[in-house]
Tab-separated table of C-alpha atoms (C1' of nucleotides) in Angstrom:
chain	number	residue	atom	x	y	z
A	1	UNK	CA	-24.430	35.062	-14.487
A	2	UNK	CA	-24.047	31.485	-14.738
A	3	UNK	CA	-20.225	30.921	-14.946
A	4	UNK	CA	-19.696	31.926	-11.368
A	5	UNK	CA	-19.138	28.135	-10.434
A	6	UNK	CA	-16.791	27.456	-13.773
A	7	UNK	CA	-14.619	30.746	-12.470
A	8	UNK	CA	-14.763	30.021	-8.503
A	9	UNK	CA	-13.556	26.167	-9.805
A	10	UNK	CA	-10.981	27.018	-11.661
A	11	UNK	CA	-9.684	29.836	-9.109
A	12	UNK	CA	-9.360	27.058	-6.469
A	13	UNK	CA	-8.223	24.206	-8.506
A	14	UNK	CA	-5.351	27.321	-9.573
A	15	UNK	CA	-4.566	27.759	-5.809
A	16	UNK	CA	-4.482	24.065	-4.737
A	17	UNK	CA	-1.642	23.517	-7.997
A	18	UNK	CA	0.529	26.347	-6.690
A	19	UNK	CA	0.025	25.755	-3.262
A	20	UNK	CA	1.308	21.776	-4.065
A	21	UNK	CA	4.055	23.159	-5.973
A	22	UNK	CA	5.023	25.402	-3.740
A	23	UNK	CA	5.095	22.805	-0.808
A	24	UNK	CA	6.321	20.178	-2.744
A	25	UNK	CA	9.928	22.410	-3.910
A	26	UNK	CA	9.827	23.889	-0.626
A	27	UNK	CA	9.426	20.184	2.140
A	28	UNK	CA	10.029	17.293	-0.841
A	29	UNK	CA	6.654	15.378	-1.758
A	30	UNK	CA	6.697	12.849	0.747
A	31	UNK	CA	6.736	15.571	3.352
A	32	UNK	CA	4.052	17.472	2.443
A	33	UNK	CA	0.755	16.787	3.528
A	34	UNK	CA	-2.372	16.852	1.532
A	35	UNK	CA	-3.815	18.904	4.745
A	36	UNK	CA	-1.285	21.715	4.779
A	37	UNK	CA	-2.043	22.033	0.931
A	38	UNK	CA	-5.386	22.282	1.548
A	39	UNK	CA	-4.575	24.761	4.245
A	40	UNK	CA	-1.889	26.673	2.053
A	41	UNK	CA	-4.965	26.676	-0.909
A	42	UNK	CA	-7.103	28.196	1.419
A	43	UNK	CA	-9.401	25.363	0.826
A	44	UNK	CA	-10.863	21.997	2.529
A	45	UNK	CA	-9.127	18.575	3.180
A	46	UNK	CA	-11.849	17.164	0.857
A	47	UNK	CA	-11.708	19.799	-2.080
A	48	UNK	CA	-8.286	18.803	-2.448
A	49	UNK	CA	-9.338	15.611	-3.547
A	50	UNK	CA	-12.324	16.700	-6.017
A	51	UNK	CA	-9.556	18.443	-7.989
A	52	UNK	CA	-7.008	15.369	-7.694
A	53	UNK	CA	-7.903	11.884	-6.497
A	54	UNK	CA	-4.934	10.940	-5.058
A	55	UNK	CA	-1.649	12.734	-3.984
A	56	UNK	CA	0.399	10.827	-6.579
A	57	UNK	CA	-2.532	12.553	-9.233
A	58	UNK	CA	-1.348	16.002	-7.609
A	59	UNK	CA	2.173	15.515	-8.081
A	60	UNK	CA	1.462	15.011	-11.850
A	61	UNK	CA	-0.455	17.792	-12.433
A	62	UNK	CA	1.522	19.907	-10.545
A	63	UNK	CA	4.533	19.273	-12.801
A	64	UNK	CA	3.345	18.281	-16.069
A	65	UNK	CA	3.307	22.055	-17.895
A	66	UNK	CA	7.047	22.350	-16.120
A	67	UNK	CA	8.057	18.924	-17.631
A	68	UNK	CA	6.502	19.460	-20.982
A	69	UNK	CA	8.366	23.285	-21.174
A	70	UNK	CA	11.477	21.570	-20.234
A	71	UNK	CA	11.163	18.995	-22.908
A	72	UNK	CA	10.202	20.994	-25.694
A	73	UNK	CA	13.091	23.703	-24.709
A	74	UNK	CA	15.508	20.970	-24.996
A	75	UNK	CA	15.727	20.429	-28.528
A	76	UNK	CA	17.007	23.465	-30.202
A	77	UNK	CA	20.024	22.678	-27.749
A	78	UNK	CA	19.955	19.476	-28.999
A	79	UNK	CA	20.336	19.916	-32.774
A	80	UNK	CA	23.491	21.750	-31.845
A	81	UNK	CA	25.545	18.761	-31.108
A	82	UNK	CA	27.309	17.240	-33.995
A	83	UNK	CA	25.982	13.466	-34.126
A	84	UNK	CA	22.670	11.838	-34.002
A	85	UNK	CA	23.859	9.982	-30.487
A	86	UNK	CA	25.172	13.297	-29.201
A	87	UNK	CA	21.962	15.532	-30.085
A	88	UNK	CA	19.966	12.579	-28.331
A	89	UNK	CA	22.193	12.730	-25.655
A	90	UNK	CA	22.068	16.414	-25.227
A	91	UNK	CA	18.292	16.376	-25.217
A	92	UNK	CA	17.858	13.793	-22.740
A	93	UNK	CA	20.435	15.722	-20.472
A	94	UNK	CA	18.850	18.805	-21.019
A	95	UNK	CA	15.556	17.333	-19.487
A	96	UNK	CA	17.359	15.439	-17.081
A	97	UNK	CA	18.722	19.016	-15.789
A	98	UNK	CA	15.278	19.962	-14.871
A	99	UNK	CA	15.025	16.655	-12.848
A	100	UNK	CA	18.527	17.319	-10.954
A	101	UNK	CA	16.949	20.274	-9.303
A	102	UNK	CA	15.004	17.852	-7.098
A	103	UNK	CA	16.279	14.404	-7.631
A	104	UNK	CA	13.664	12.802	-4.769
A	105	UNK	CA	10.671	14.467	-6.612
A	106	UNK	CA	11.785	13.430	-10.091
A	107	UNK	CA	11.887	10.139	-8.528
A	108	UNK	CA	8.300	10.377	-7.696
A	109	UNK	CA	7.830	11.712	-10.982
A	110	UNK	CA	9.143	9.195	-13.100
A	111	UNK	CA	8.162	6.610	-10.665
A	112	UNK	CA	4.282	7.178	-12.154
A	113	UNK	CA	5.631	6.887	-15.598
A	114	UNK	CA	4.531	3.088	-16.687
A	115	UNK	CA	2.292	3.048	-14.091
A	116	UNK	CA	-0.569	5.372	-13.808
A	117	UNK	CA	-3.372	5.504	-11.654
A	118	UNK	CA	-6.427	7.396	-12.945
A	119	UNK	CA	-7.921	8.356	-16.761
A	120	UNK	CA	-6.679	11.985	-15.832
A	121	UNK	CA	-3.220	11.241	-14.967
A	122	UNK	CA	-3.131	9.063	-18.059
A	123	UNK	CA	-3.661	11.836	-20.332
A	124	UNK	CA	-0.914	13.721	-18.305
A	125	UNK	CA	1.654	11.168	-18.548
A	126	UNK	CA	0.614	10.214	-22.680
A	127	UNK	CA	0.872	13.884	-23.297
A	128	UNK	CA	4.534	14.269	-21.638
A	129	UNK	CA	5.517	10.834	-23.502
A	130	UNK	CA	4.174	11.992	-26.951
A	131	UNK	CA	6.210	15.421	-26.609
A	132	UNK	CA	9.432	13.536	-26.098
A	133	UNK	CA	8.930	11.104	-28.825
A	134	UNK	CA	8.375	13.802	-31.455
A	135	UNK	CA	11.433	15.712	-30.071
A	136	UNK	CA	13.566	12.320	-30.606
A	137	UNK	CA	11.660	12.023	-33.867
A	138	UNK	CA	12.688	15.184	-35.117
A	139	UNK	CA	16.218	14.005	-34.245
A	140	UNK	CA	16.061	10.747	-35.916
A	141	UNK	CA	14.499	12.759	-39.241
A	142	UNK	CA	17.738	15.087	-39.190
A	143	UNK	CA	19.454	12.292	-39.154
A	144	UNK	CA	18.142	10.480	-41.908
A	145	UNK	CA	19.226	13.751	-43.990
A	146	UNK	CA	22.711	13.285	-42.758
A	147	UNK	CA	22.487	9.758	-43.575
A	148	UNK	CA	23.217	8.433	-39.894
A	149	UNK	CA	19.861	6.764	-39.932
A	150	UNK	CA	18.543	4.943	-42.778
A	151	UNK	CA	15.623	6.107	-44.856
A	152	UNK	CA	13.148	3.293	-44.164
A	153	UNK	CA	13.181	3.036	-40.030
A	154	UNK	CA	9.626	3.533	-38.173
A	155	UNK	CA	10.864	6.937	-36.580
A	156	UNK	CA	8.516	6.528	-34.117
A	157	UNK	CA	9.144	2.812	-32.766
A	158	UNK	CA	12.950	4.146	-32.518
A	159	UNK	CA	12.188	7.271	-30.830
A	160	UNK	CA	10.010	4.551	-28.517
A	161	UNK	CA	12.981	2.715	-28.010
A	162	UNK	CA	15.755	5.267	-27.388
A	163	UNK	CA	12.931	6.459	-24.265
A	164	UNK	CA	12.790	3.032	-23.365
A	165	UNK	CA	17.169	3.230	-22.966
A	166	UNK	CA	16.804	6.357	-21.037
A	167	UNK	CA	13.889	5.251	-18.975
A	168	UNK	CA	15.263	2.029	-17.798
A	169	UNK	CA	18.711	3.776	-16.877
A	170	UNK	CA	17.212	6.794	-15.281
A	171	UNK	CA	15.470	4.751	-12.639
A	172	UNK	CA	18.674	3.580	-11.042
A	173	UNK	CA	20.315	6.864	-11.071
A	174	UNK	CA	17.365	9.093	-9.574
A	175	UNK	CA	17.372	5.892	-6.954
A	176	UNK	CA	20.904	6.527	-6.511
A	177	UNK	CA	22.159	2.773	-7.544
A	178	UNK	CA	24.296	4.320	-10.092
A	179	UNK	CA	26.074	7.554	-10.082
A	180	UNK	CA	25.687	10.683	-12.898
A	181	UNK	CA	29.084	8.888	-14.236
A	182	UNK	CA	27.712	5.508	-14.616
A	183	UNK	CA	24.490	6.857	-15.698
A	184	UNK	CA	26.001	8.686	-18.812
A	185	UNK	CA	28.058	5.855	-19.818
A	186	UNK	CA	25.621	3.502	-19.816
A	187	UNK	CA	23.000	5.742	-21.745
A	188	UNK	CA	25.811	6.231	-24.653
A	189	UNK	CA	26.189	2.536	-24.775
A	190	UNK	CA	22.690	1.727	-25.200
A	191	UNK	CA	22.261	3.996	-27.735
A	192	UNK	CA	25.334	3.129	-29.705
A	193	UNK	CA	24.131	-0.496	-29.795
A	194	UNK	CA	20.787	0.997	-30.951
A	195	UNK	CA	22.225	2.498	-33.252
A	196	UNK	CA	24.340	-0.041	-35.042
A	197	UNK	CA	21.786	-2.542	-34.288
A	198	UNK	CA	22.570	-6.627	-33.887
B	1	UNK	CA	21.675	-24.699	22.226
B	2	UNK	CA	22.187	-21.094	20.954
B	3	UNK	CA	20.654	-21.826	17.568
B	4	UNK	CA	17.054	-21.475	19.206
B	5	UNK	CA	17.168	-17.541	17.937
B	6	UNK	CA	18.425	-18.260	14.322
B	7	UNK	CA	15.592	-21.256	14.177
B	8	UNK	CA	12.569	-19.191	15.688
B	9	UNK	CA	13.896	-16.171	13.606
B	10	UNK	CA	13.489	-18.635	10.175
B	11	UNK	CA	10.390	-19.839	11.494
B	12	UNK	CA	8.633	-16.899	11.925
B	13	UNK	CA	10.163	-15.281	8.667
B	14	UNK	CA	9.054	-18.141	6.833
B	15	UNK	CA	5.226	-17.725	8.713
B	16	UNK	CA	5.100	-14.032	7.475
B	17	UNK	CA	6.064	-14.518	3.632
B	18	UNK	CA	3.869	-17.740	3.472
B	19	UNK	CA	0.373	-15.583	5.259
B	20	UNK	CA	1.234	-12.464	2.970
B	21	UNK	CA	1.468	-14.925	0.125
B	22	UNK	CA	-1.643	-16.642	0.576
B	23	UNK	CA	-3.532	-13.332	1.774
B	24	UNK	CA	-2.158	-11.430	-1.486
B	25	UNK	CA	-2.848	-14.054	-3.509
B	26	UNK	CA	-6.494	-14.484	-2.217
B	27	UNK	CA	-7.719	-10.460	-2.056
B	28	UNK	CA	-4.467	-8.642	-3.892
B	29	UNK	CA	-2.084	-6.254	-2.483
B	30	UNK	CA	-4.051	-3.387	-1.648
B	31	UNK	CA	-6.859	-4.926	-0.190
B	32	UNK	CA	-4.531	-7.018	2.167
B	33	UNK	CA	-3.450	-5.433	5.678
B	34	UNK	CA	-0.212	-5.719	7.579
B	35	UNK	CA	-1.705	-6.408	10.542
B	36	UNK	CA	-4.192	-9.200	8.632
B	37	UNK	CA	-0.213	-10.668	8.008
B	38	UNK	CA	0.717	-10.656	11.381
B	39	UNK	CA	-2.456	-12.289	12.454
B	40	UNK	CA	-2.239	-14.933	9.752
B	41	UNK	CA	0.942	-15.606	10.494
B	42	UNK	CA	0.632	-15.428	14.500
B	43	UNK	CA	2.948	-12.607	15.147
B	44	UNK	CA	2.751	-9.369	16.420
B	45	UNK	CA	2.224	-6.145	13.704
B	46	UNK	CA	5.732	-4.693	14.694
B	47	UNK	CA	7.324	-8.066	14.094
B	48	UNK	CA	6.238	-8.134	10.200
B	49	UNK	CA	8.405	-4.715	9.709
B	50	UNK	CA	11.353	-6.233	11.605
B	51	UNK	CA	11.673	-8.848	8.544
B	52	UNK	CA	10.512	-6.420	5.826
B	53	UNK	CA	10.737	-2.339	6.666
B	54	UNK	CA	8.042	-1.800	4.240
B	55	UNK	CA	4.807	-3.674	2.779
B	56	UNK	CA	6.357	-2.911	-0.777
B	57	UNK	CA	9.316	-4.648	0.190
B	58	UNK	CA	7.520	-7.771	1.286
B	59	UNK	CA	5.863	-7.932	-1.794
B	60	UNK	CA	9.273	-7.960	-3.541
B	61	UNK	CA	10.409	-10.829	-0.526
B	62	UNK	CA	7.020	-12.870	-1.156
B	63	UNK	CA	7.252	-13.351	-4.861
B	64	UNK	CA	11.142	-12.893	-5.617
B	65	UNK	CA	11.479	-16.700	-5.501
B	66	UNK	CA	8.689	-17.488	-7.614
B	67	UNK	CA	9.669	-14.935	-10.729
B	68	UNK	CA	13.460	-16.019	-10.159
B	69	UNK	CA	11.860	-19.597	-10.890
B	70	UNK	CA	9.633	-18.201	-13.794
B	71	UNK	CA	12.487	-16.512	-15.403
B	72	UNK	CA	14.545	-19.510	-15.532
B	73	UNK	CA	11.997	-21.965	-16.391
B	74	UNK	CA	11.528	-19.624	-19.117
B	75	UNK	CA	14.551	-19.867	-21.441
B	76	UNK	CA	14.189	-23.495	-22.835
B	77	UNK	CA	11.065	-22.988	-23.727
B	78	UNK	CA	12.098	-19.829	-25.725
B	79	UNK	CA	15.021	-21.841	-27.579
B	80	UNK	CA	12.196	-24.246	-29.350
B	81	UNK	CA	11.173	-21.106	-31.652
B	82	UNK	CA	13.471	-20.624	-34.600
B	83	UNK	CA	14.608	-16.747	-34.849
B	84	UNK	CA	15.993	-14.678	-32.286
B	85	UNK	CA	13.119	-12.253	-32.435
B	86	UNK	CA	10.732	-15.332	-31.587
B	87	UNK	CA	12.734	-16.885	-29.105
B	88	UNK	CA	13.227	-13.645	-27.069
B	89	UNK	CA	9.335	-13.429	-27.839
B	90	UNK	CA	8.884	-16.835	-26.223
B	91	UNK	CA	10.985	-15.969	-23.203
B	92	UNK	CA	9.578	-12.716	-22.352
B	93	UNK	CA	5.857	-13.699	-23.354
B	94	UNK	CA	6.482	-17.360	-20.615
B	95	UNK	CA	7.629	-14.816	-18.080
B	96	UNK	CA	4.643	-12.532	-18.921
B	97	UNK	CA	2.151	-15.647	-18.059
B	98	UNK	CA	3.252	-15.922	-14.834
B	99	UNK	CA	2.019	-12.290	-14.126
B	100	UNK	CA	-0.779	-12.793	-16.232
B	101	UNK	CA	-2.199	-14.979	-12.978
B	102	UNK	CA	-2.888	-11.471	-11.122
B	103	UNK	CA	-2.571	-8.721	-13.620
B	104	UNK	CA	-2.850	-6.036	-10.454
B	105	UNK	CA	-0.337	-8.241	-8.078
B	106	UNK	CA	1.926	-8.108	-11.302
B	107	UNK	CA	1.608	-4.271	-11.608
B	108	UNK	CA	2.554	-3.493	-8.321
B	109	UNK	CA	5.146	-5.918	-8.423
B	110	UNK	CA	6.821	-4.195	-11.989
B	111	UNK	CA	6.548	-0.670	-10.577
B	112	UNK	CA	8.825	-1.453	-7.822
B	113	UNK	CA	11.199	-2.231	-10.339
B	114	UNK	CA	13.202	0.848	-11.500
B	115	UNK	CA	12.138	2.489	-7.833
B	116	UNK	CA	13.701	0.634	-5.294
B	117	UNK	CA	13.382	1.688	-1.780
B	118	UNK	CA	15.585	-0.340	0.356
B	119	UNK	CA	18.955	-2.488	0.377
B	120	UNK	CA	17.104	-5.624	0.725
B	121	UNK	CA	14.529	-5.105	-2.015
B	122	UNK	CA	17.500	-3.760	-3.904
B	123	UNK	CA	19.445	-6.642	-4.047
B	124	UNK	CA	16.280	-9.033	-4.492
B	125	UNK	CA	15.362	-6.733	-7.524
B	126	UNK	CA	18.821	-6.803	-8.971
B	127	UNK	CA	19.064	-10.473	-8.806
B	128	UNK	CA	15.743	-10.735	-11.115
B	129	UNK	CA	17.385	-8.073	-13.410
B	130	UNK	CA	20.658	-10.201	-13.576
B	131	UNK	CA	18.702	-13.726	-14.227
B	132	UNK	CA	16.169	-11.980	-17.133
B	133	UNK	CA	19.786	-10.510	-18.470
B	134	UNK	CA	21.717	-14.265	-18.336
B	135	UNK	CA	19.151	-15.763	-20.482
B	136	UNK	CA	18.780	-13.047	-23.151
B	137	UNK	CA	22.108	-12.942	-23.150
B	138	UNK	CA	21.891	-16.889	-24.120
B	139	UNK	CA	19.576	-16.154	-26.473
B	140	UNK	CA	21.614	-13.691	-28.154
B	141	UNK	CA	24.511	-15.785	-27.978
B	142	UNK	CA	22.340	-18.573	-29.474
B	143	UNK	CA	21.986	-15.920	-32.365
B	144	UNK	CA	25.961	-15.449	-32.796
B	145	UNK	CA	25.932	-18.927	-33.855
B	146	UNK	CA	23.373	-19.069	-36.678
B	147	UNK	CA	24.652	-15.565	-37.231
B	148	UNK	CA	21.296	-13.378	-36.675
B	149	UNK	CA	23.656	-11.736	-34.142
B	150	UNK	CA	27.302	-9.972	-35.069
B	151	UNK	CA	30.036	-11.004	-33.289
B	152	UNK	CA	31.229	-8.287	-32.161
B	153	UNK	CA	28.300	-6.446	-30.117
B	154	UNK	CA	28.105	-6.432	-26.306
B	155	UNK	CA	25.596	-9.112	-25.432
B	156	UNK	CA	25.237	-7.489	-22.030
B	157	UNK	CA	24.195	-4.128	-23.637
B	158	UNK	CA	22.056	-5.928	-26.134
B	159	UNK	CA	20.235	-7.724	-23.156
B	160	UNK	CA	19.063	-4.727	-21.314
B	161	UNK	CA	18.012	-2.677	-24.164
B	162	UNK	CA	15.795	-5.874	-24.732
B	163	UNK	CA	14.651	-5.879	-21.439
B	164	UNK	CA	14.341	-1.979	-21.695
B	165	UNK	CA	11.875	-2.620	-24.692
B	166	UNK	CA	9.619	-5.055	-22.792
B	167	UNK	CA	9.642	-2.459	-19.360
B	168	UNK	CA	8.614	-0.046	-21.240
B	169	UNK	CA	5.454	-2.013	-22.982
B	170	UNK	CA	4.465	-3.680	-19.924
B	171	UNK	CA	3.532	-0.715	-17.829
B	172	UNK	CA	0.948	0.320	-20.109
B	173	UNK	CA	-0.107	-2.745	-20.666
B	174	UNK	CA	-0.678	-3.939	-17.038
B	175	UNK	CA	-2.189	-0.613	-16.190
B	176	UNK	CA	-4.724	-1.259	-19.060
B	177	UNK	CA	-3.466	1.370	-21.412
B	178	UNK	CA	-2.837	-1.061	-24.016
B	179	UNK	CA	-4.560	-4.461	-24.929
B	180	UNK	CA	-2.257	-7.687	-25.528
B	181	UNK	CA	-2.716	-7.516	-28.925
B	182	UNK	CA	-0.998	-4.125	-28.991
B	183	UNK	CA	1.191	-5.505	-26.317
B	184	UNK	CA	2.561	-8.198	-28.845
B	185	UNK	CA	2.882	-6.472	-31.779
B	186	UNK	CA	4.279	-3.414	-29.900
B	187	UNK	CA	6.996	-5.795	-28.233
B	188	UNK	CA	7.884	-7.643	-32.057
B	189	UNK	CA	8.179	-3.993	-33.490
B	190	UNK	CA	10.563	-2.559	-30.752
B	191	UNK	CA	12.681	-5.790	-31.310
B	192	UNK	CA	12.586	-6.321	-34.701
B	193	UNK	CA	13.758	-2.446	-34.417
B	194	UNK	CA	16.353	-3.084	-32.449
B	195	UNK	CA	17.484	-6.029	-34.364
B	196	UNK	CA	18.473	-4.065	-37.626
B	197	UNK	CA	19.318	-0.745	-35.754
B	198	UNK	CA	19.243	2.510	-37.180
C	1	DT	C1'	-38.302	37.940	-4.392
C	2	DC	C1'	-38.694	33.281	-1.789
C	3	DT	C1'	-38.289	28.125	-2.696
C	4	DT	C1'	-36.513	24.201	-4.656
C	5	DT	C1'	-32.785	21.783	-6.841
C	6	DT	C1'	-28.352	21.074	-8.095
C	7	DT	C1'	-23.213	21.624	-7.688
C	8	DT	C1'	-19.757	22.359	-4.467
C	9	DT	C1'	-17.329	22.441	-0.254
C	10	DT	C1'	-16.175	20.450	3.776
C	11	DG	C1'	-13.880	18.853	8.049
C	12	DA	C1'	-14.664	15.499	11.259
C	13	DC	C1'	-13.880	10.425	10.347
C	14	DT	C1'	-11.778	6.175	9.081
C	15	DA	C1'	-8.268	2.820	7.822
C	16	DC	C1'	-4.262	1.835	7.365
C	17	DG	C1'	1.014	1.820	7.390
C	18	DC	C1'	4.748	2.157	10.613
C	19	DT	C1'	6.940	3.564	15.055
C	20	DC	C1'	8.720	2.572	19.387
C	21	DA	C1'	8.741	2.186	24.655
C	22	DA	C1'	7.818	-1.470	27.157
C	23	DG	C1'	8.154	-6.284	27.977
C	24	DT	C1'	9.731	-11.098	26.736
C	25	DT	C1'	12.709	-14.674	25.561
C	26	DT	C1'	17.548	-16.164	24.385
C	27	DT	C1'	22.351	-16.558	25.483
C	28	DG	C1'	26.319	-16.566	28.086
C	29	DA	C1'	28.722	-15.919	32.570
C	30	DT	C1'	29.642	-17.288	37.069
D	1	DA	C1'	20.892	-22.239	39.101
D	2	DT	C1'	20.964	-17.739	39.212
D	3	DC	C1'	21.685	-13.268	36.755
D	4	DA	C1'	22.608	-9.886	33.511
D	5	DA	C1'	23.119	-7.947	29.432
D	6	DA	C1'	21.412	-8.728	24.602
D	7	DA	C1'	18.323	-9.742	20.982
D	8	DC	C1'	14.001	-10.331	20.143
D	9	DT	C1'	8.928	-9.363	20.196
D	10	DT	C1'	4.621	-6.392	20.717
D	11	DG	C1'	0.756	-3.822	20.332
D	12	DA	C1'	-1.498	0.954	21.540
D	13	DG	C1'	-0.430	4.479	19.194
D	14	DC	C1'	0.607	7.988	15.585
D	15	DG	C1'	0.245	10.543	11.212
D	16	DT	C1'	-1.886	10.550	6.834
D	17	DA	C1'	-4.343	9.722	2.510
D	18	DG	C1'	-8.424	9.600	1.426
D	19	DT	C1'	-13.948	9.495	2.351
D	20	DC	C1'	-18.668	10.787	3.164
D	21	DA	C1'	-22.939	12.447	5.653
D	22	DA	C1'	-24.201	17.163	6.100
D	23	DA	C1'	-23.845	22.353	5.204
D	24	DA	C1'	-23.359	26.122	2.307
D	25	DA	C1'	-23.757	28.164	-2.295
D	26	DA	C1'	-24.747	28.583	-6.938
D	27	DA	C1'	-28.800	28.328	-10.455
D	28	DA	C1'	-33.299	27.628	-12.344
D	29	DG	C1'	-38.181	28.422	-11.388
D	30	DA	C1'	-42.280	30.338	-9.941
DNA sequence: TCTTTTTTTTGACTACGCTCAAGTTTTGAT
DNA sequence: ATCAAAACTTGAGCGTAGTCAAAAAAAAGA
C-alpha cells in the first residue's frame, strides 16, 4: 500500500482548490485570505503553499478549468455568425460573458496573463492561450473557405494578433476605464482594421 | 508667505520620488521596502502614502518621466529606417532598450499597464499610451506618403493595434518565457501580418 | 512488529504594505 | 502677537502573504 501518499495529496489539493473557488466567488479574490482557504479546506496554513507557491498561482489553478471550458464552448456558438468579424466577436463575447460574472475576479485573472510568476502558472496560462488560439485559427480557416481570408496568411500569427487586440481592450474595460459599449466598438474597429491591413 | 506649504510638499514629494528611484534601481522593486524609501527620503512611513496611494503607484510615478522621455526620443532614430516595418521595430526597440537596463523593473512596470489601480496611476499610464500612439501615428503617416500605408486607414486604430502586438509579445519576453531573438521574430511577423491584412 | 528514513504537514512567526489617531506645522483672522 | 482652524506628518500598530523548524505520517528495512 504505497499509494496512500498520492491519494492523500490529491484529496488535499482538491479540497484546497474547492475551498479557494468557493471563497473567491463568495468574497472576491482580495478579501479572501489564505488562512481562510486553509481553514475551509481543513489543512494548515503552510499546506496551501505546498500546493500553490503564491496566492496568484492559486487563482490560476482555481479558474483554469472553467476558463478552458468557457473558451472551448464558445466556438460552436460563434460559428453560427455570418461573417468572419462577427464570428470572432461572438467567440470573444462568449468568453467575456463568463468573465462578466465577476469582473474583479476576471481582472485579477487577466492581470496574470502576460506576467506569470511560476512555471506551474505558466503552463496553465499557456494552455489557455493555446486553446483560444486554436479556436481563432478555426474561425480563420473557415474564413479562408468563404474567401474572407487569403489562403497564404499564417493563421497562428493572425490568431495571436486578434487575441492581442482583444487583450489590449479588455484591460481598460475590466478596470472600468471604458464601458462595455466602448469596448465593443473599439474591439470591432480593431479587428476590422486588422482584416483590411494597412 | 502662504506658499510655504506648497513648497514643503513639492520638496518632500521630490525627495520621496528620488529616494524610490535610487532604491528601485539599486535593489529592485520587490526588495525595496516602503519604510526604506521613507527613511531615505527623510520622512515618516505614512508620508510616503500621502504622495502615492500604493507602492505600485510609486513605481509608475518614479518611472513615468523616464519612460516618456524614452518614447519621445525613440522616434527620430526610428525615422531613419528604410521601411514602415523597420521604422516601427526600430521605434519599439529603442523603447525596449531602455527597459532592458533592468528587466525585473520593466516587468513590474509593464504589468501595471492594462490594470491600473488608481486615478493618478491611470493618468500617467494613459499619458504613456498617448505618447507611444502619437509616435506610431507619425510613422504611419510617413508610410502614407511613401504609399506603404493606404490613405483611408484610421491611423489611431492602426497605432493601437501595433502597440497591442508589441504588448502581447513583451510580457512573455520580460517574464523569460521567450528570448530576445524569439521576441524579435514574433514581433516582426506580427507587424508584417498586420500590414498585409487577412 | 519495531526502527529508521523519507515525505508531508503544520502553525507560530516574520516581513512588509498600508492605516489612522494623535501630534505638529502652517495659515489667516483678530 | 495670539489663537483657532485647517492642513500636513508621523510612526506604532494591523492584517495578511508567505516561511521554516519541528512534528506527524507514511514507507522501507530489518
